[in-house]
XYZ file of C-alpha atoms in Angstrom:
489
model
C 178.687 68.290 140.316
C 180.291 71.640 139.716
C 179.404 73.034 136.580
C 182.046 74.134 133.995
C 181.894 77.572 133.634
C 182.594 77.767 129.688
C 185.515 78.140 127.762
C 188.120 80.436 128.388
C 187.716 83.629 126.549
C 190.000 84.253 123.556
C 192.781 86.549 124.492
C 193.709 89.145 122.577
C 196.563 87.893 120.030
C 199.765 89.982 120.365
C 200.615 91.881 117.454
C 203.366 90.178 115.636
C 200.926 86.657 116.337
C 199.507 84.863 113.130
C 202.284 86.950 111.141
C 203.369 84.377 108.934
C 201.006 83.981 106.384
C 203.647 84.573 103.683
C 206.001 81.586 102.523
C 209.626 82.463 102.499
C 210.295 85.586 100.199
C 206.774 86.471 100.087
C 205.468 89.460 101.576
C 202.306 90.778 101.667
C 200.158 93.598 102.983
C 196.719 94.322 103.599
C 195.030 95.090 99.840
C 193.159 98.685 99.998
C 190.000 97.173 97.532
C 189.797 94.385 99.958
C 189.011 95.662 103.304
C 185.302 95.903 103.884
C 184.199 95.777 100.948
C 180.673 95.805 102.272
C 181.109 99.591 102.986
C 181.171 99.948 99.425
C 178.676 98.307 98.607
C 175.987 101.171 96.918
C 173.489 98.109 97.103
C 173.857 97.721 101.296
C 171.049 98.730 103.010
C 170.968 99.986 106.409
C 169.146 97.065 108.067
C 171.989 94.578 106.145
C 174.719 96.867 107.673
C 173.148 97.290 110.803
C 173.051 93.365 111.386
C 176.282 93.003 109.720
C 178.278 95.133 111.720
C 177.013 94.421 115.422
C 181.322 92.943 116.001
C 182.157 92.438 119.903
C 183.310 95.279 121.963
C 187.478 96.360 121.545
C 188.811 97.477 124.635
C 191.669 100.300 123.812
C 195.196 99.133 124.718
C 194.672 95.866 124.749
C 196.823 95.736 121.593
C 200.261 96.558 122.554
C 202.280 98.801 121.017
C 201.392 99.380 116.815
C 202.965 101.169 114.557
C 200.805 104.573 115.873
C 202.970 104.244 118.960
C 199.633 103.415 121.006
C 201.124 103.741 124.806
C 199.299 101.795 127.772
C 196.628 104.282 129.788
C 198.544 106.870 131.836
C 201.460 105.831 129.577
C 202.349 109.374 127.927
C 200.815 112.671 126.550
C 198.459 110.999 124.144
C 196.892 108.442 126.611
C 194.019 110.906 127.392
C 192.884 112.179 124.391
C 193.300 108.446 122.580
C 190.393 107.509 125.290
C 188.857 110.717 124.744
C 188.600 109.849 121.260
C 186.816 106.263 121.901
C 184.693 107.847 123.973
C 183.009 110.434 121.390
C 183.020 107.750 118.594
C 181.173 105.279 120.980
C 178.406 108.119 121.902
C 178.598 109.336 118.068
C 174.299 110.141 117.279
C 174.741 109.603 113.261
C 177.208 108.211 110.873
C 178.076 111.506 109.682
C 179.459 112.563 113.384
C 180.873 109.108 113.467
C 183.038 110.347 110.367
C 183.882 113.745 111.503
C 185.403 112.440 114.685
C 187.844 109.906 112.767
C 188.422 112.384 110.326
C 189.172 115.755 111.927
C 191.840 113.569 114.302
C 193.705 112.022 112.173
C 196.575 112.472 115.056
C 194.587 110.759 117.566
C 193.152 107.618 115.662
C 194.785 104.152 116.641
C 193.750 101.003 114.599
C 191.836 99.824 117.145
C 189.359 102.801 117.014
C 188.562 101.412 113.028
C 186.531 98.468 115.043
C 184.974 100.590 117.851
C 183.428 102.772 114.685
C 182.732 99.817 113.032
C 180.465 98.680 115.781
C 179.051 102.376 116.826
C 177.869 101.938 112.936
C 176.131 98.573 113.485
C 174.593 99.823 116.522
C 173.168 103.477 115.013
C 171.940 101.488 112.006
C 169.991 99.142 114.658
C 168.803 101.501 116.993
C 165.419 102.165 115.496
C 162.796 100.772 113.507
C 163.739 102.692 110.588
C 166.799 103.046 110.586
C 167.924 106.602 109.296
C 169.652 106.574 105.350
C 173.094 106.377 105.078
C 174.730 108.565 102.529
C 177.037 105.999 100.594
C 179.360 109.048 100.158
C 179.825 108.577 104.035
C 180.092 105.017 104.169
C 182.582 105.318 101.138
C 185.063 107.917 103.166
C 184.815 105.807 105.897
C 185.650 102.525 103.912
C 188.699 104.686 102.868
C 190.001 105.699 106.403
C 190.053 102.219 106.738
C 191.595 100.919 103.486
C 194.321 104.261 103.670
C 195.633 102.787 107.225
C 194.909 99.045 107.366
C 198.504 98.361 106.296
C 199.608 99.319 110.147
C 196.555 97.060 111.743
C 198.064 93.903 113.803
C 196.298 90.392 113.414
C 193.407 91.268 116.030
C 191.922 94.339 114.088
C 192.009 93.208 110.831
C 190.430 89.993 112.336
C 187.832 92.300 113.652
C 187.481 94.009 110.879
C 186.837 90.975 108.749
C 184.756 89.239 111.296
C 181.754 88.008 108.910
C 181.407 90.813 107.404
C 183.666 91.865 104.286
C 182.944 88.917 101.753
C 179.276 88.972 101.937
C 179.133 91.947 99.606
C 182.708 91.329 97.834
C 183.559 89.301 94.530
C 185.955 86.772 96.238
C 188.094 86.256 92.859
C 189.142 90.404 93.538
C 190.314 89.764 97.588
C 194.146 89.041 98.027
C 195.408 85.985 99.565
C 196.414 87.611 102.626
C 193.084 88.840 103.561
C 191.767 85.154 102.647
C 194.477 83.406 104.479
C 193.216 85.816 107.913
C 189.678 85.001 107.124
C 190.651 81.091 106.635
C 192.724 81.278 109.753
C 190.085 83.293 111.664
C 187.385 80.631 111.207
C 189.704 77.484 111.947
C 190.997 79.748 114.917
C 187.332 80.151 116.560
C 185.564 76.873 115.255
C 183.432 78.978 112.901
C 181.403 76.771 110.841
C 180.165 79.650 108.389
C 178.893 78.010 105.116
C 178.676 81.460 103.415
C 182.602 82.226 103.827
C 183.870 78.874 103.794
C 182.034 78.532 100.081
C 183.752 82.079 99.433
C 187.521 80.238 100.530
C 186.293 77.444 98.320
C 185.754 79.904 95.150
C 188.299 81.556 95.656
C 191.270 78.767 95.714
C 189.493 77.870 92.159
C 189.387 80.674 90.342
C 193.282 81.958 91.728
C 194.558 78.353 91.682
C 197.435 79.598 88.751
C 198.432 81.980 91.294
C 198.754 80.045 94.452
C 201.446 78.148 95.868
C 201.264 74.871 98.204
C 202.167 77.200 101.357
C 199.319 79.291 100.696
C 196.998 76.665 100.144
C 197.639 74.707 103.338
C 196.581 77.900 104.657
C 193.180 77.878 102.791
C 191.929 74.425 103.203
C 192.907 74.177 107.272
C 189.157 75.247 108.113
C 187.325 72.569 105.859
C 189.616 69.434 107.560
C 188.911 71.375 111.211
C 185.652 72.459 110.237
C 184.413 68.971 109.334
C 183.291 71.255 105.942
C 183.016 69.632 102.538
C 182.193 72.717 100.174
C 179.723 72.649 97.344
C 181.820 74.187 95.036
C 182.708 71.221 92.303
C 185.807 71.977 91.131
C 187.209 71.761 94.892
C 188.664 68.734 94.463
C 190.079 68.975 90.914
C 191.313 72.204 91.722
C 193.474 70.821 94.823
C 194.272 67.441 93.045
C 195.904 69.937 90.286
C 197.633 71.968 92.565
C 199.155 68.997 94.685
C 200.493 67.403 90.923
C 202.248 70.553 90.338
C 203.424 71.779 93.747
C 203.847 68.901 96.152
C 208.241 68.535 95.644
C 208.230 72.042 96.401
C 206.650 72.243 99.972
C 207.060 68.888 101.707
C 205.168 69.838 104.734
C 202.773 72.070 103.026
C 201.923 69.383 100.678
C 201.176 67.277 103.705
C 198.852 69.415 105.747
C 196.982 69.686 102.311
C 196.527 65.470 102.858
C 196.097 66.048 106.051
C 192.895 68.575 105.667
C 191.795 66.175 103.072
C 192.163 63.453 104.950
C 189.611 64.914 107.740
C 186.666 65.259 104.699
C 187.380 61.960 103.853
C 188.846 62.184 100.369
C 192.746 61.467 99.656
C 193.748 61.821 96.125
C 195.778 58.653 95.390
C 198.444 59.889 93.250
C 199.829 62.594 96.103
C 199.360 59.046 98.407
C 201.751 57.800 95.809
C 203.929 60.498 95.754
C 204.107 61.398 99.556
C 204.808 57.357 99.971
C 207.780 57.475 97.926
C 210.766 56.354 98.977
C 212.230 59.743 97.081
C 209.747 61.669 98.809
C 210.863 59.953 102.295
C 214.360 59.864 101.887
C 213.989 63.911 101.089
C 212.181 64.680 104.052
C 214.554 62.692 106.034
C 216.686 65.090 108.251
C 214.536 67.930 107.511
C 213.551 70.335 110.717
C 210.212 69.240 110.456
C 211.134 65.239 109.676
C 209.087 63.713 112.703
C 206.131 65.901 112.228
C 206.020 64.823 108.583
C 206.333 61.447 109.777
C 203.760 61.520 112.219
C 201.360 63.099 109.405
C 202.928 60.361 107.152
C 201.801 57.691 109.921
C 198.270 58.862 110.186
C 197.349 58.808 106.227
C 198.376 55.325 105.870
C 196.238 54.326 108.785
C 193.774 55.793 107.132
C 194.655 53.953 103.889
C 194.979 50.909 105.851
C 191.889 51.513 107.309
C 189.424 53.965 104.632
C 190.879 52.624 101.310
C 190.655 49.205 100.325
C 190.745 49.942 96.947
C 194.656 51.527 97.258
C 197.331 49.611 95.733
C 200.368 51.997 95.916
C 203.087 52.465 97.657
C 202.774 52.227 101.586
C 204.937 54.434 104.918
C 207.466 51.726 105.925
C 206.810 49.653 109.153
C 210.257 51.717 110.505
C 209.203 55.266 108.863
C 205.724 55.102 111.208
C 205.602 56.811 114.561
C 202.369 57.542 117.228
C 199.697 59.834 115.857
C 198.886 61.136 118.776
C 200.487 59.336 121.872
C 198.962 61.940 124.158
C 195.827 64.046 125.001
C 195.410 66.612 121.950
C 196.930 69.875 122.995
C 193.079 71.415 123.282
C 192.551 69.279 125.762
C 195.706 69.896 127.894
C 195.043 73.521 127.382
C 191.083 73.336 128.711
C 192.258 70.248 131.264
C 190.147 72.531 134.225
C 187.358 72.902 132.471
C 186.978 69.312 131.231
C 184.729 66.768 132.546
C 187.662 63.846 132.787
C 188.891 63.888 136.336
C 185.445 63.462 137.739
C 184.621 60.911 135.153
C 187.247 59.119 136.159
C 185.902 59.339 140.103
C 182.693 58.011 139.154
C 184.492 55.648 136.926
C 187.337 54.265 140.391
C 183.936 54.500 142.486
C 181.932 52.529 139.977
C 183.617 50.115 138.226
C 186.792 49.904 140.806
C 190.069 51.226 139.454
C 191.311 48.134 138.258
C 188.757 47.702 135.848
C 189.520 50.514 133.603
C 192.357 52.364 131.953
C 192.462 56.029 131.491
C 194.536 58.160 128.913
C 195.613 55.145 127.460
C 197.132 55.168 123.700
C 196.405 52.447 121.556
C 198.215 51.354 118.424
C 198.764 53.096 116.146
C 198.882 56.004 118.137
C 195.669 57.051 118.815
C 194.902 58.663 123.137
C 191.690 57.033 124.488
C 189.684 58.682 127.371
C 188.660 55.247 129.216
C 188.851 51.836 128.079
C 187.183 49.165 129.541
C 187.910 45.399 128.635
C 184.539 43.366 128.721
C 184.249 39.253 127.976
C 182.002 37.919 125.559
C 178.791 37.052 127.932
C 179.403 41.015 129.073
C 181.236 41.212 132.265
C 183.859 43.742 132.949
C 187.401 42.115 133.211
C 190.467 43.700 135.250
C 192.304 45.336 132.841
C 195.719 43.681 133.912
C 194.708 40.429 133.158
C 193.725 41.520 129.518
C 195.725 42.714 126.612
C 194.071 46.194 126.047
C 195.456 46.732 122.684
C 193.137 45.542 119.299
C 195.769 44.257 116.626
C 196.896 46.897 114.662
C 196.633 46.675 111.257
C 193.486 44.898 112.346
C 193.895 41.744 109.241
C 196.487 39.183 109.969
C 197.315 39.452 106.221
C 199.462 41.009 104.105
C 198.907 44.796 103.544
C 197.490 45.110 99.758
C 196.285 41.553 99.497
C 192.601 39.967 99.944
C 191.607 38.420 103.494
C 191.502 34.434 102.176
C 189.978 33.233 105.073
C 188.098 35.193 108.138
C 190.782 36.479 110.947
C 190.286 35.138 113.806
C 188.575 37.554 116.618
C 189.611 38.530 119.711
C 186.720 37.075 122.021
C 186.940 39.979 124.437
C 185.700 43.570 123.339
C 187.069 46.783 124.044
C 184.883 49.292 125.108
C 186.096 53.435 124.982
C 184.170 56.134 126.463
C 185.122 59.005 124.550
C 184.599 62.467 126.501
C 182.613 64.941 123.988
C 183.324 68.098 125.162
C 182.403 71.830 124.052
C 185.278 72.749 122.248
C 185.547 69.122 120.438
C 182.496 70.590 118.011
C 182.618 73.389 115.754
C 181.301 76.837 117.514
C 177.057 77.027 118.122
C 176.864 73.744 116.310
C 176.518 69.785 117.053
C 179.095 69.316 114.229
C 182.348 67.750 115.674
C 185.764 69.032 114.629
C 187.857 67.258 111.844
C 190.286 65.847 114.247
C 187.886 64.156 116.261
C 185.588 62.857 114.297
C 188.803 61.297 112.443
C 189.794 59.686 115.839
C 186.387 58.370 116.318
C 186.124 57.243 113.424
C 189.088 55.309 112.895
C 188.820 53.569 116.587
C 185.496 52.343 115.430
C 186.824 50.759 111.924
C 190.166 49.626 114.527
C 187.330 47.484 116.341
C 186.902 49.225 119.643
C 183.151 49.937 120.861
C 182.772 53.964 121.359
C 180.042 55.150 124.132
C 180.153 58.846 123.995
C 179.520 61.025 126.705
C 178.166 64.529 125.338
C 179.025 67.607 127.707
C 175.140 68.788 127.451
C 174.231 65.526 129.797
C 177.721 65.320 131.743
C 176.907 69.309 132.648
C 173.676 67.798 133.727
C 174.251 66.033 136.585
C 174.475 67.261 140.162
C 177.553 65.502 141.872
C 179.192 62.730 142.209
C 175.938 60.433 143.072
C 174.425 61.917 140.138
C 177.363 60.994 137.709
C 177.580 57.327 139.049
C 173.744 56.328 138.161
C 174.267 58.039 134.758
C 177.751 55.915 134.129
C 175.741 52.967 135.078
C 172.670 53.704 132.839
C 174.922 54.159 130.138
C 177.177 50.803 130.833
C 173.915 48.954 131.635
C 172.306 49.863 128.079
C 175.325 48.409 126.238
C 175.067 44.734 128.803
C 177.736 45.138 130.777
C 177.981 44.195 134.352
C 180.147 44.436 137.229
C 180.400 42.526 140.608
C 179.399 44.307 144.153
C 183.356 45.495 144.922
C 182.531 48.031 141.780
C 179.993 50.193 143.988
């Protein structure tokens, strides 16, 4: 079986890309005593620096035009000595020539030379046992080239620039929103499960929470729902539960995304339930741009009331407000569709099984895409999927919604089994953790009554063709009992 060759690399974002970080009216700029504040650190040694500052090579150009007028190579006058000038700071022998060379050009510097020296730094401070001292007079000035032109770096370079590195020496209560909003986005962005800066995101919201609105929140919480992250900071939750009592009429779809992080970790305040499931609240959002997105955010909290929260007794999304969660493969997936292990899956699956025995892509109610489902009979055997109703009941009680189950509901003798694909990017980055959104799926499909047999990328990369693939499908069918007759293969 061919083997995936990775993800696709991340491209380089363009430069107006991830601009809108401010709600309407607001406008911000980069803060000059919040870029690396590690520079400034008199307490930094140089083996902390050195390991801190190791950031991925920055090609020049690849930026698009900037507020410096940077011109593609062969572009205009300046093309040669703007290389020229990358090339010295990359082969600079000491900080102090590092410095010189940004310094004595200011004419020549483009923002995305602020990353190359950033790296050149990490790399002189690593280069030898003993690293050689670093004047902090000369980490200060160049902390200040930095801080006196970040306000004309696009998305990429400040990303660069903030790549795991400013907060770990910063007090997070003196960074500006903006710079936490790029961090926040930055780690939701790559799937960067950093415990360190997510606490610092958490610490922050607290301790600025009288100076933050919904918009900028939603911002701020994104990475723990994707991130599958539950901080340790305590007053987390108070501190959101506040915000979304005072702020949640003036950002409808702010004050969702909020639930809908929230929702991920597993922890919905009831009285924004109450207030979202308002017919006020409803009836406002009604007609709104962003009405069937709401809705479909709407739809999936009170599945996950119905399903999560036995203990709610509020107000509940109307049978005709509710739409499909998700009535198609997540947008990840469509994105990564040649890299993912689903089409020859679904080979070993036709040459296996037979292809009326399974179902692929299917959506079940109330909205949620499954990779494969397979309908199996109570002594185990493997049933044509046209002669069975796929679908589990949804809301799985045949009682009221709110009331007590009287009696047991009677059960569907058949079982529904789902293989559910686990591919690379459905985990966080480096990590076995799975993202928000999927564990979510999982997770409700399992409390919706459908079996789940996952198939991790680590063994699917494993096998070698097609042959391969169909004895590992049938080990894994075989463990949970089910069989198949001869026409299967």
């Amino acid at each position: 079986m061919r083997r995936p060759r990775g993800e696709p690399g991340p491209r380089a974002p363009r430069p107006t890309e991830g601009a809108t970080c401010a709600g309407p009216g607001e406008s911000w700029s980069p803060s000059p005593n919040s870029m690396l504040r590690v520079l400034l650190s008199a307490q930094a040694s140089a083996a902390r620096l050195s390991g801190l500052l190791l950031l991925p090579p920055v090609q020049p150009f690849c930026l698009g035009p900037s507020k410096w007028g940077d011109r593609p190579p062969g572009g205009g006058p300046h093309a040669g000595p703007v290389q020229g000038l990358q090339r010295l700071l990359e082969q600079a022998r000491s900080p102090g020539e590092l410095l010189r060379w940004l310094g004595q050009n200011p004419t020549k510097v483009r923002a995305h030379h602020y990353p190359v020296a950033l790296r050149r730094l990490g790399q002189l401070l690593g280069s030898q046992p003993q690293p050689p001292p670093v004047e902090q007079a000369t980490l200060q000035d160049l902390s200040q080239l930095i801080i006196r032109n970040c306000p004309s770096f696009d998305i990429h370079t400040i990303h660069v620039c903030l790549h795991l590195a400013v907060l770990l020496e910063a007090r997070p209560e003196e960074l500006t929103p903006h710079v936490m909003v790029l961090l926040a986005q930055h780690l939701a962005r790559h799937r960067l499960r950093e415990p360190q800066l997510l606490e610092a995101i958490a610490y922050f919201l607290v301790v600025q929470e009288a100076q933050l609105n919904s918009k900028v929140v939603q911002k701020l919480v994104l990475p723990f729902g994707r991130l599958n992250y539950f901080p340790l900071e305590q007053q987390f939750m108070p501190c959101l539960e506040r915000i979304l009592a005072r702020e949640a009429g003036a950002a409808p779809l702010a004050t969702v995304n909020i639930l809908m992080s929230l929702c991920q970790l597993r922890c919905l305040p009831f009285p924004a339930l109450h207030f979202v499931f308002s017919p006020g609240f409803i009836n406002h959002i009604s007609g709104t741009p962003h009405a069937l997105i709401v809705r479909r955010y709407l739809s999936l909290l009170d599945t996950a009331v119905e399903l999560e929260l036995p203990g709610y007794r509020g107000p509940r999304l109307p049978r005709k407000q509710q739409v499909p969660i998700f009535p198609q493969p997540l947008i990840t997936d469509r994105a990564r569709s040649k890299y993912s292990h689903k089409d020859i899956v679904a080979e070993g699956l036709r040459q296996l099984l037979g292809e009326e025995k399974y179902r692929q892509d299917l959506t079940v109610p109330p909205g949620y895409c499954t990779d494969f489902l397979l309908c199996v009979s109570s002594s185990g055997a493997v049933l044509p999927v046209r002669t069975q109703d796929p679908f589990l009941p949804y809301p799985p009680r045949s009682y009221p919604r709110g009331q007590a189950a009287s009696q047991p509901t009677t059960r569907d003798p058949a079982q529904r089994v789902v293989l559910m694909l686990r591919e690379r990017w459905h985990f966080c980055r480096d990590g076995r953790v799975l993202l928000g959104s999927r564990a979510l799926r999982e997770r409700h499909l399992g409390l919706l009554g459908y079996q789940l047999l996952p198939l991790p990328f680590e063994e699917l990369e494993s096998q070698r063709g097609l042959p391969q693939l169909k004895s590992y499908l049938r080990q894994k069918l075989q463990a949970l009992g089910l069989r198949w007759g001869p026409e299967g293969g």
